[in-house]
Amino acid sequence: MKKICISKDWRFYNANPGFEYEKYEEVDLPHDYQIKHKRKANIGDEVTYDSGDRNNGFYPDTNGKYVKYLTFEENKHYVLDIDGAYMLTYVTFNENFMGMHPYGYTPYLVDLTDCVLKNITNKIVIETRPLPFSTRWYTGNGIYRDVFLWEGGKVRIEPRDIYIATNKIDNGNADVRLRYVVSSDITTNADIKFTVLYDGAEVHSENETI
């Protein structure tokens, strides 16, 4: 699949207590919306959802909402790749709830294919919700790494479905092992070619039909 960075040109809304959203601002990712808030010396004295935590730099905890509009090609397979967002990450696509990732330090994949609308604009919404007392240092809030879109055809190798390891290197020769999973929406044979490059030049290639 082809990996496309879609970190530019998002609309961001910062939630006030009561889930009322302010006017949006245009942002590029990565983005930390917490740093713009005012710190309070007594924050955390009252235990409420948005009271914040003195361990998180004395900043208040508020929710962030990121919105992006995209068009998609027909007969393609699409996977959203969120490389890092803090902390509870909710993904909605064309008003369909696609899932929640409960941890703020690992990437998150979301298959969008079944909800893609052809030939019109599609809407991606990523909402981040911090938890109070969840850290011992300043984490920030929001999407703190890039967001990507993986695009593939009916037959494809999806992200995280290929593994390469060098088992042994001896006298300038390397024993390289590769494992992969091919995903397909149709019943067909597939021709696969693997190429090894060194300094931009091809040094080895193999072909396989499955």
PDB file of N, CA and C in Angstrom, residues 113-205:
ATOM      1  N   THR A 113     -12.365   1.713   4.758  1.00  0.00           N
ATOM      2  CA  THR A 113     -12.846   1.338   3.435  1.00  0.00           C
ATOM      3  C   THR A 113     -14.365   1.203   3.350  1.00  0.00           C
ATOM      4  N   ASP A 114     -14.966   0.523   4.310  1.00  0.00           N
ATOM      5  CA  ASP A 114     -16.401   0.231   4.215  1.00  0.00           C
ATOM      6  C   ASP A 114     -17.275   1.475   4.335  1.00  0.00           C
ATOM      7  N   CYS A 115     -16.727   2.569   4.837  1.00  0.00           N
ATOM      8  CA  CYS A 115     -17.525   3.785   5.027  1.00  0.00           C
ATOM      9  C   CYS A 115     -17.134   4.909   4.073  1.00  0.00           C
ATOM     10  N   VAL A 116     -16.284   4.600   3.081  1.00  0.00           N
ATOM     11  CA  VAL A 116     -15.886   5.618   2.110  1.00  0.00           C
ATOM     12  C   VAL A 116     -17.064   5.962   1.201  1.00  0.00           C
ATOM     13  N   LEU A 117     -17.292   7.260   0.998  1.00  0.00           N
ATOM     14  CA  LEU A 117     -18.301   7.741   0.067  1.00  0.00           C
ATOM     15  C   LEU A 117     -17.599   8.148  -1.225  1.00  0.00           C
ATOM     16  N   LYS A 118     -18.032   7.565  -2.346  1.00  0.00           N
ATOM     17  CA  LYS A 118     -17.360   7.780  -3.621  1.00  0.00           C
ATOM     18  C   LYS A 118     -17.788   9.101  -4.248  1.00  0.00           C
ATOM     19  N   ASN A 119     -16.814   9.779  -4.832  1.00  0.00           N
ATOM     20  CA  ASN A 119     -17.037  10.966  -5.667  1.00  0.00           C
ATOM     21  C   ASN A 119     -17.589  12.171  -4.913  1.00  0.00           C
ATOM     22  N   ILE A 120     -17.567  12.146  -3.591  1.00  0.00           N
ATOM     23  CA  ILE A 120     -17.950  13.319  -2.805  1.00  0.00           C
ATOM     24  C   ILE A 120     -16.950  13.483  -1.666  1.00  0.00           C
ATOM     25  N   THR A 121     -17.050  14.590  -0.970  1.00  0.00           N
ATOM     26  CA  THR A 121     -16.127  14.857   0.126  1.00  0.00           C
ATOM     27  C   THR A 121     -16.457  13.994   1.338  1.00  0.00           C
ATOM     28  N   ASN A 122     -15.415  13.426   1.943  1.00  0.00           N
ATOM     29  CA  ASN A 122     -15.541  12.608   3.143  1.00  0.00           C
ATOM     30  C   ASN A 122     -15.008  13.386   4.343  1.00  0.00           C
ATOM     31  N   LYS A 123     -15.520  13.064   5.526  1.00  0.00           N
ATOM     32  CA  LYS A 123     -15.176  13.794   6.740  1.00  0.00           C
ATOM     33  C   LYS A 123     -14.532  12.867   7.767  1.00  0.00           C
ATOM     34  N   ILE A 124     -13.297  13.186   8.161  1.00  0.00           N
ATOM     35  CA  ILE A 124     -12.596  12.461   9.208  1.00  0.00           C
ATOM     36  C   ILE A 124     -12.585  13.324  10.474  1.00  0.00           C
ATOM     37  N   VAL A 125     -12.975  12.749  11.601  1.00  0.00           N
ATOM     38  CA  VAL A 125     -12.944  13.440  12.885  1.00  0.00           C
ATOM     39  C   VAL A 125     -12.116  12.609  13.861  1.00  0.00           C
ATOM     40  N   ILE A 126     -11.101  13.231  14.457  1.00  0.00           N
ATOM     41  CA  ILE A 126     -10.298  12.597  15.496  1.00  0.00           C
ATOM     42  C   ILE A 126     -10.428  13.445  16.749  1.00  0.00           C
ATOM     43  N   GLU A 127     -10.952  12.843  17.806  1.00  0.00           N
ATOM     44  CA  GLU A 127     -11.129  13.574  19.064  1.00  0.00           C
ATOM     45  C   GLU A 127     -10.225  12.976  20.129  1.00  0.00           C
ATOM     46  N   THR A 128      -9.515  13.837  20.849  1.00  0.00           N
ATOM     47  CA  THR A 128      -8.641  13.390  21.924  1.00  0.00           C
ATOM     48  C   THR A 128      -9.193  13.865  23.264  1.00  0.00           C
ATOM     49  N   ARG A 129      -9.178  12.958  24.243  1.00  0.00           N
ATOM     50  CA  ARG A 129      -9.696  13.262  25.575  1.00  0.00           C
ATOM     51  C   ARG A 129      -8.674  12.819  26.618  1.00  0.00           C
ATOM     52  N   PRO A 130      -8.045  13.744  27.316  1.00  0.00           N
ATOM     53  CA  PRO A 130      -7.091  13.361  28.353  1.00  0.00           C
ATOM     54  C   PRO A 130      -7.810  12.829  29.587  1.00  0.00           C
ATOM     55  N   LEU A 131      -7.079  12.125  30.413  1.00  0.00           N
ATOM     56  CA  LEU A 131      -7.595  11.666  31.696  1.00  0.00           C
ATOM     57  C   LEU A 131      -6.824  12.351  32.818  1.00  0.00           C
ATOM     58  N   PRO A 132      -7.511  12.808  33.870  1.00  0.00           N
ATOM     59  CA  PRO A 132      -6.797  13.431  34.993  1.00  0.00           C
ATOM     60  C   PRO A 132      -5.960  12.406  35.749  1.00  0.00           C
ATOM     61  N   PHE A 133      -4.862  12.895  36.303  1.00  0.00           N
ATOM     62  CA  PHE A 133      -3.984  12.060  37.133  1.00  0.00           C
ATOM     63  C   PHE A 133      -3.437  10.860  36.365  1.00  0.00           C
ATOM     64  N   SER A 134      -3.156  11.049  35.069  1.00  0.00           N
ATOM     65  CA  SER A 134      -2.691   9.937  34.231  1.00  0.00           C
ATOM     66  C   SER A 134      -1.198  10.011  33.926  1.00  0.00           C
ATOM     67  N   THR A 135      -0.494  10.998  34.464  1.00  0.00           N
ATOM     68  CA  THR A 135       0.904  11.160  34.094  1.00  0.00           C
ATOM     69  C   THR A 135       1.687  11.810  35.234  1.00  0.00           C
ATOM     70  N   ARG A 136       2.998  11.638  35.199  1.00  0.00           N
ATOM     71  CA  ARG A 136       3.884  12.280  36.172  1.00  0.00           C
ATOM     72  C   ARG A 136       4.697  13.401  35.535  1.00  0.00           C
ATOM     73  N   TRP A 137       4.404  13.717  34.283  1.00  0.00           N
ATOM     74  CA  TRP A 137       5.148  14.759  33.566  1.00  0.00           C
ATOM     75  C   TRP A 137       4.199  15.439  32.577  1.00  0.00           C
ATOM     76  N   TYR A 138       4.702  16.471  31.926  1.00  0.00           N
ATOM     77  CA  TYR A 138       3.857  17.183  30.948  1.00  0.00           C
ATOM     78  C   TYR A 138       3.773  16.373  29.661  1.00  0.00           C
ATOM     79  N   THR A 139       2.578  15.974  29.290  1.00  0.00           N
ATOM     80  CA  THR A 139       2.386  15.193  28.068  1.00  0.00           C
ATOM     81  C   THR A 139       1.899  16.040  26.904  1.00  0.00           C
ATOM     82  N   GLY A 140       1.252  17.157  27.220  1.00  0.00           N
ATOM     83  CA  GLY A 140       0.531  17.863  26.172  1.00  0.00           C
ATOM     84  C   GLY A 140      -0.761  17.135  25.851  1.00  0.00           C
ATOM     85  N   ASN A 141      -1.574  17.721  25.004  1.00  0.00           N
ATOM     86  CA  ASN A 141      -2.805  17.106  24.536  1.00  0.00           C
ATOM     87  C   ASN A 141      -2.936  17.327  23.039  1.00  0.00           C
ATOM     88  N   GLY A 142      -3.608  16.388  22.377  1.00  0.00           N
ATOM     89  CA  GLY A 142      -3.831  16.515  20.950  1.00  0.00           C
ATOM     90  C   GLY A 142      -3.099  15.442  20.164  1.00  0.00           C
ATOM     91  N   ILE A 143      -2.957  15.680  18.868  1.00  0.00           N
ATOM     92  CA  ILE A 143      -2.265  14.750  17.971  1.00  0.00           C
ATOM     93  C   ILE A 143      -0.823  15.214  17.865  1.00  0.00           C
ATOM     94  N   TYR A 144       0.082  14.500  18.529  1.00  0.00           N
ATOM     95  CA  TYR A 144       1.457  14.981  18.669  1.00  0.00           C
ATOM     96  C   TYR A 144       2.425  14.365  17.656  1.00  0.00           C
ATOM     97  N   ARG A 145       1.911  13.542  16.739  1.00  0.00           N
ATOM     98  CA  ARG A 145       2.712  13.021  15.636  1.00  0.00           C
ATOM     99  C   ARG A 145       1.899  13.110  14.354  1.00  0.00           C
ATOM    100  N   ASP A 146       2.499  12.718  13.241  1.00  0.00           N
ATOM    101  CA  ASP A 146       1.811  12.817  11.956  1.00  0.00           C
ATOM    102  C   ASP A 146       0.673  11.815  11.841  1.00  0.00           C
ATOM    103  N   VAL A 147      -0.242  12.100  10.915  1.00  0.00           N
ATOM    104  CA  VAL A 147      -1.326  11.195  10.555  1.00  0.00           C
ATOM    105  C   VAL A 147      -1.157  10.834   9.082  1.00  0.00           C
ATOM    106  N   PHE A 148      -1.327   9.546   8.783  1.00  0.00           N
ATOM    107  CA  PHE A 148      -1.121   9.057   7.423  1.00  0.00           C
ATOM    108  C   PHE A 148      -2.378   8.345   6.926  1.00  0.00           C
ATOM    109  N   LEU A 149      -2.451   8.234   5.604  1.00  0.00           N
ATOM    110  CA  LEU A 149      -3.491   7.452   4.944  1.00  0.00           C
ATOM    111  C   LEU A 149      -2.796   6.419   4.069  1.00  0.00           C
ATOM    112  N   TRP A 150      -3.092   5.141   4.318  1.00  0.00           N
ATOM    113  CA  TRP A 150      -2.579   4.060   3.476  1.00  0.00           C
ATOM    114  C   TRP A 150      -3.602   3.766   2.390  1.00  0.00           C
ATOM    115  N   GLU A 151      -3.131   3.749   1.137  1.00  0.00           N
ATOM    116  CA  GLU A 151      -4.021   3.513  -0.008  1.00  0.00           C
ATOM    117  C   GLU A 151      -3.542   2.287  -0.778  1.00  0.00           C
ATOM    118  N   GLY A 152      -4.441   1.349  -0.995  1.00  0.00           N
ATOM    119  CA  GLY A 152      -4.100   0.138  -1.731  1.00  0.00           C
ATOM    120  C   GLY A 152      -5.232  -0.323  -2.616  1.00  0.00           C
ATOM    121  N   GLY A 153      -4.958  -1.354  -3.406  1.00  0.00           N
ATOM    122  CA  GLY A 153      -5.961  -1.905  -4.301  1.00  0.00           C
ATOM    123  C   GLY A 153      -6.689  -3.079  -3.682  1.00  0.00           C
ATOM    124  N   LYS A 154      -7.367  -3.849  -4.530  1.00  0.00           N
ATOM    125  CA  LYS A 154      -8.114  -4.997  -4.049  1.00  0.00           C
ATOM    126  C   LYS A 154      -7.185  -6.092  -3.530  1.00  0.00           C
ATOM    127  N   VAL A 155      -5.955  -6.136  -4.044  1.00  0.00           N
ATOM    128  CA  VAL A 155      -4.940  -7.053  -3.543  1.00  0.00           C
ATOM    129  C   VAL A 155      -3.799  -6.203  -3.007  1.00  0.00           C
ATOM    130  N   ARG A 156      -3.348  -6.461  -1.756  1.00  0.00           N
ATOM    131  CA  ARG A 156      -2.426  -5.531  -1.122  1.00  0.00           C
ATOM    132  C   ARG A 156      -1.727  -6.190   0.063  1.00  0.00           C
ATOM    133  N   ILE A 157      -0.637  -5.585   0.491  1.00  0.00           N
ATOM    134  CA  ILE A 157      -0.007  -5.906   1.771  1.00  0.00           C
ATOM    135  C   ILE A 157      -0.273  -4.716   2.687  1.00  0.00           C
ATOM    136  N   GLU A 158      -1.041  -4.939   3.731  1.00  0.00           N
ATOM    137  CA  GLU A 158      -1.455  -3.848   4.595  1.00  0.00           C
ATOM    138  C   GLU A 158      -0.350  -3.489   5.592  1.00  0.00           C
ATOM    139  N   PRO A 159      -0.425  -2.271   6.166  1.00  0.00           N
ATOM    140  CA  PRO A 159       0.585  -1.875   7.154  1.00  0.00           C
ATOM    141  C   PRO A 159       0.628  -2.869   8.308  1.00  0.00           C
ATOM    142  N   ARG A 160       1.831  -3.128   8.785  1.00  0.00           N
ATOM    143  CA  ARG A 160       2.112  -4.087   9.864  1.00  0.00           C
ATOM    144  C   ARG A 160       2.006  -5.539   9.420  1.00  0.00           C
ATOM    145  N   ASP A 161       1.804  -5.790   8.124  1.00  0.00           N
ATOM    146  CA  ASP A 161       1.708  -7.166   7.633  1.00  0.00           C
ATOM    147  C   ASP A 161       2.964  -7.602   6.894  1.00  0.00           C
ATOM    148  N   ILE A 162       4.064  -6.893   7.068  1.00  0.00           N
ATOM    149  CA  ILE A 162       5.330  -7.302   6.496  1.00  0.00           C
ATOM    150  C   ILE A 162       6.413  -7.175   7.566  1.00  0.00           C
ATOM    151  N   TYR A 163       7.259  -8.202   7.648  1.00  0.00           N
ATOM    152  CA  TYR A 163       8.291  -8.245   8.688  1.00  0.00           C
ATOM    153  C   TYR A 163       9.607  -8.668   8.048  1.00  0.00           C
ATOM    154  N   ILE A 164      10.668  -7.906   8.287  1.00  0.00           N
ATOM    155  CA  ILE A 164      11.990  -8.178   7.721  1.00  0.00           C
ATOM    156  C   ILE A 164      13.000  -8.248   8.854  1.00  0.00           C
ATOM    157  N   ALA A 165      13.826  -9.278   8.840  1.00  0.00           N
ATOM    158  CA  ALA A 165      14.838  -9.448   9.873  1.00  0.00           C
ATOM    159  C   ALA A 165      16.128  -9.944   9.235  1.00  0.00           C
ATOM    160  N   THR A 166      17.249  -9.424   9.698  1.00  0.00           N
ATOM    161  CA  THR A 166      18.565  -9.902   9.282  1.00  0.00           C
ATOM    162  C   THR A 166      19.052 -10.898  10.327  1.00  0.00           C
ATOM    163  N   ASN A 167      19.057 -12.173   9.964  1.00  0.00           N
ATOM    164  CA  ASN A 167      19.423 -13.220  10.921  1.00  0.00           C
ATOM    165  C   ASN A 167      20.929 -13.351  11.103  1.00  0.00           C
ATOM    166  N   LYS A 168      21.677 -13.068  10.033  1.00  0.00           N
ATOM    167  CA  LYS A 168      23.116 -13.309  10.118  1.00  0.00           C
ATOM    168  C   LYS A 168      23.846 -12.480   9.071  1.00  0.00           C
ATOM    169  N   ILE A 169      25.005 -11.939   9.442  1.00  0.00           N
ATOM    170  CA  ILE A 169      25.890 -11.251   8.502  1.00  0.00           C
ATOM    171  C   ILE A 169      27.276 -11.865   8.638  1.00  0.00           C
ATOM    172  N   ASP A 170      27.834 -12.316   7.503  1.00  0.00           N
ATOM    173  CA  ASP A 170      29.131 -12.989   7.550  1.00  0.00           C
ATOM    174  C   ASP A 170      29.888 -12.730   6.254  1.00  0.00           C
ATOM    175  N   ASN A 171      31.073 -12.122   6.358  1.00  0.00           N
ATOM    176  CA  ASN A 171      31.945 -11.870   5.198  1.00  0.00           C
ATOM    177  C   ASN A 171      31.228 -11.117   4.084  1.00  0.00           C
ATOM    178  N   GLY A 172      30.474 -10.115   4.473  1.00  0.00           N
ATOM    179  CA  GLY A 172      29.803  -9.284   3.487  1.00  0.00           C
ATOM    180  C   GLY A 172      28.513  -9.855   2.947  1.00  0.00           C
ATOM    181  N   ASN A 173      28.099 -11.035   3.424  1.00  0.00           N
ATOM    182  CA  ASN A 173      26.844 -11.644   3.011  1.00  0.00           C
ATOM    183  C   ASN A 173      25.842 -11.589   4.160  1.00  0.00           C
ATOM    184  N   ALA A 174      24.586 -11.345   3.831  1.00  0.00           N
ATOM    185  CA  ALA A 174      23.539 -11.227   4.846  1.00  0.00           C
ATOM    186  C   ALA A 174      22.436 -12.234   4.579  1.00  0.00           C
ATOM    187  N   ASP A 175      22.003 -12.894   5.649  1.00  0.00           N
ATOM    188  CA  ASP A 175      20.845 -13.785   5.591  1.00  0.00           C
ATOM    189  C   ASP A 175      19.629 -12.996   6.046  1.00  0.00           C
ATOM    190  N   VAL A 176      18.793 -12.584   5.094  1.00  0.00           N
ATOM    191  CA  VAL A 176      17.639 -11.735   5.365  1.00  0.00           C
ATOM    192  C   VAL A 176      16.369 -12.556   5.196  1.00  0.00           C
ATOM    193  N   ARG A 177      15.537 -12.560   6.210  1.00  0.00           N
ATOM    194  CA  ARG A 177      14.267 -13.288   6.167  1.00  0.00           C
ATOM    195  C   ARG A 177      13.110 -12.309   6.115  1.00  0.00           C
ATOM    196  N   LEU A 178      12.098 -12.666   5.324  1.00  0.00           N
ATOM    197  CA  LEU A 178      10.948 -11.789   5.136  1.00  0.00           C
ATOM    198  C   LEU A 178       9.664 -12.597   5.299  1.00  0.00           C
ATOM    199  N   ARG A 179       8.762 -12.060   6.074  1.00  0.00           N
ATOM    200  CA  ARG A 179       7.433 -12.644   6.230  1.00  0.00           C
ATOM    201  C   ARG A 179       6.399 -11.594   5.853  1.00  0.00           C
ATOM    202  N   TYR A 180       5.332 -12.031   5.201  1.00  0.00           N
ATOM    203  CA  TYR A 180       4.305 -11.070   4.791  1.00  0.00           C
ATOM    204  C   TYR A 180       2.952 -11.755   4.713  1.00  0.00           C
ATOM    205  N   VAL A 181       1.912 -10.932   4.781  1.00  0.00           N
ATOM    206  CA  VAL A 181       0.533 -11.390   4.624  1.00  0.00           C
ATOM    207  C   VAL A 181      -0.098 -10.587   3.506  1.00  0.00           C
ATOM    208  N   VAL A 182      -0.675 -11.264   2.539  1.00  0.00           N
ATOM    209  CA  VAL A 182      -1.359 -10.593   1.435  1.00  0.00           C
ATOM    210  C   VAL A 182      -2.858 -10.597   1.712  1.00  0.00           C
ATOM    211  N   SER A 183      -3.467  -9.427   1.674  1.00  0.00           N
ATOM    212  CA  SER A 183      -4.913  -9.296   1.842  1.00  0.00           C
ATOM    213  C   SER A 183      -5.559  -9.080   0.473  1.00  0.00           C
ATOM    214  N   SER A 184      -6.730  -9.671   0.278  1.00  0.00           N
ATOM    215  CA  SER A 184      -7.385  -9.561  -1.020  1.00  0.00           C
ATOM    216  C   SER A 184      -8.898  -9.494  -0.847  1.00  0.00           C
ATOM    217  N   ASP A 185      -9.528  -8.646  -1.642  1.00  0.00           N
ATOM    218  CA  ASP A 185     -10.982  -8.554  -1.656  1.00  0.00           C
ATOM    219  C   ASP A 185     -11.590  -9.436  -2.741  1.00  0.00           C
ATOM    220  N   ILE A 186     -10.755 -10.081  -3.553  1.00  0.00           N
ATOM    221  CA  ILE A 186     -11.213 -10.920  -4.659  1.00  0.00           C
ATOM    222  C   ILE A 186     -10.417 -12.227  -4.655  1.00  0.00           C
ATOM    223  N   THR A 187     -10.915 -13.223  -5.384  1.00  0.00           N
ATOM    224  CA  THR A 187     -10.211 -14.485  -5.544  1.00  0.00           C
ATOM    225  C   THR A 187      -9.353 -14.407  -6.802  1.00  0.00           C
ATOM    226  N   THR A 188      -8.039 -14.415  -6.619  1.00  0.00           N
ATOM    227  CA  THR A 188      -7.143 -14.255  -7.765  1.00  0.00           C
ATOM    228  C   THR A 188      -5.741 -14.682  -7.372  1.00  0.00           C
ATOM    229  N   ASN A 189      -4.876 -14.853  -8.354  1.00  0.00           N
ATOM    230  CA  ASN A 189      -3.456 -15.051  -8.102  1.00  0.00           C
ATOM    231  C   ASN A 189      -2.758 -13.695  -8.101  1.00  0.00           C
ATOM    232  N   ALA A 190      -1.639 -13.626  -7.398  1.00  0.00           N
ATOM    233  CA  ALA A 190      -0.889 -12.370  -7.315  1.00  0.00           C
ATOM    234  C   ALA A 190       0.588 -12.637  -7.563  1.00  0.00           C
ATOM    235  N   ASP A 191       1.209 -11.773  -8.374  1.00  0.00           N
ATOM    236  CA  ASP A 191       2.645 -11.825  -8.609  1.00  0.00           C
ATOM    237  C   ASP A 191       3.324 -10.830  -7.675  1.00  0.00           C
ATOM    238  N   ILE A 192       4.283 -11.295  -6.887  1.00  0.00           N
ATOM    239  CA  ILE A 192       4.960 -10.459  -5.901  1.00  0.00           C
ATOM    240  C   ILE A 192       6.449 -10.412  -6.222  1.00  0.00           C
ATOM    241  N   LYS A 193       7.019  -9.225  -6.194  1.00  0.00           N
ATOM    242  CA  LYS A 193       8.449  -9.047  -6.414  1.00  0.00           C
ATOM    243  C   LYS A 193       9.045  -8.274  -5.247  1.00  0.00           C
ATOM    244  N   PHE A 194      10.117  -8.814  -4.686  1.00  0.00           N
ATOM    245  CA  PHE A 194      10.848  -8.161  -3.616  1.00  0.00           C
ATOM    246  C   PHE A 194      12.222  -7.752  -4.142  1.00  0.00           C
ATOM    247  N   THR A 195      12.607  -6.527  -3.854  1.00  0.00           N
ATOM    248  CA  THR A 195      13.875  -5.992  -4.348  1.00  0.00           C
ATOM    249  C   THR A 195      14.683  -5.432  -3.189  1.00  0.00           C
ATOM    250  N   VAL A 196      15.990  -5.762  -3.156  1.00  0.00           N
ATOM    251  CA  VAL A 196      16.906  -5.231  -2.156  1.00  0.00           C
ATOM    252  C   VAL A 196      17.793  -4.194  -2.828  1.00  0.00           C
ATOM    253  N   LEU A 197      17.818  -2.984  -2.244  1.00  0.00           N
ATOM    254  CA  LEU A 197      18.623  -1.893  -2.784  1.00  0.00           C
ATOM    255  C   LEU A 197      19.776  -1.575  -1.846  1.00  0.00           C
ATOM    256  N   TYR A 198      20.898  -1.223  -2.416  1.00  0.00           N
ATOM    257  CA  TYR A 198      22.049  -0.762  -1.632  1.00  0.00           C
ATOM    258  C   TYR A 198      22.625   0.471  -2.318  1.00  0.00           C
ATOM    259  N   ASP A 199      22.614   1.598  -1.602  1.00  0.00           N
ATOM    260  CA  ASP A 199      23.044   2.871  -2.185  1.00  0.00           C
ATOM    261  C   ASP A 199      22.283   3.183  -3.467  1.00  0.00           C
ATOM    262  N   GLY A 200      21.005   2.835  -3.497  1.00  0.00           N
ATOM    263  CA  GLY A 200      20.154   3.134  -4.637  1.00  0.00           C
ATOM    264  C   GLY A 200      20.225   2.134  -5.767  1.00  0.00           C
ATOM    265  N   ALA A 201      21.114   1.156  -5.672  1.00  0.00           N
ATOM    266  CA  ALA A 201      21.264   0.166  -6.737  1.00  0.00           C
ATOM    267  C   ALA A 201      20.661  -1.172  -6.299  1.00  0.00           C
ATOM    268  N   GLU A 202      20.038  -1.867  -7.240  1.00  0.00           N
ATOM    269  CA  GLU A 202      19.446  -3.165  -6.949  1.00  0.00           C
ATOM    270  C   GLU A 202      20.533  -4.230  -6.815  1.00  0.00           C
ATOM    271  N   VAL A 203      20.550  -4.926  -5.690  1.00  0.00           N
ATOM    272  CA  VAL A 203      21.554  -5.981  -5.463  1.00  0.00           C
ATOM    273  C   VAL A 203      20.934  -7.365  -5.434  1.00  0.00           C
ATOM    274  N   HIS A 204      19.629  -7.439  -5.258  1.00  0.00           N
ATOM    275  CA  HIS A 204      18.966  -8.741  -5.244  1.00  0.00           C
ATOM    276  C   HIS A 204      17.468  -8.554  -5.442  1.00  0.00           C
ATOM    277  N   SER A 205      16.862  -9.509  -6.116  1.00  0.00           N
ATOM    278  CA  SER A 205      15.405  -9.482  -6.281  1.00  0.00           C
ATOM    279  C   SER A 205      14.883 -10.907  -6.380  1.00  0.00           C
TER     280      SER A 205
END
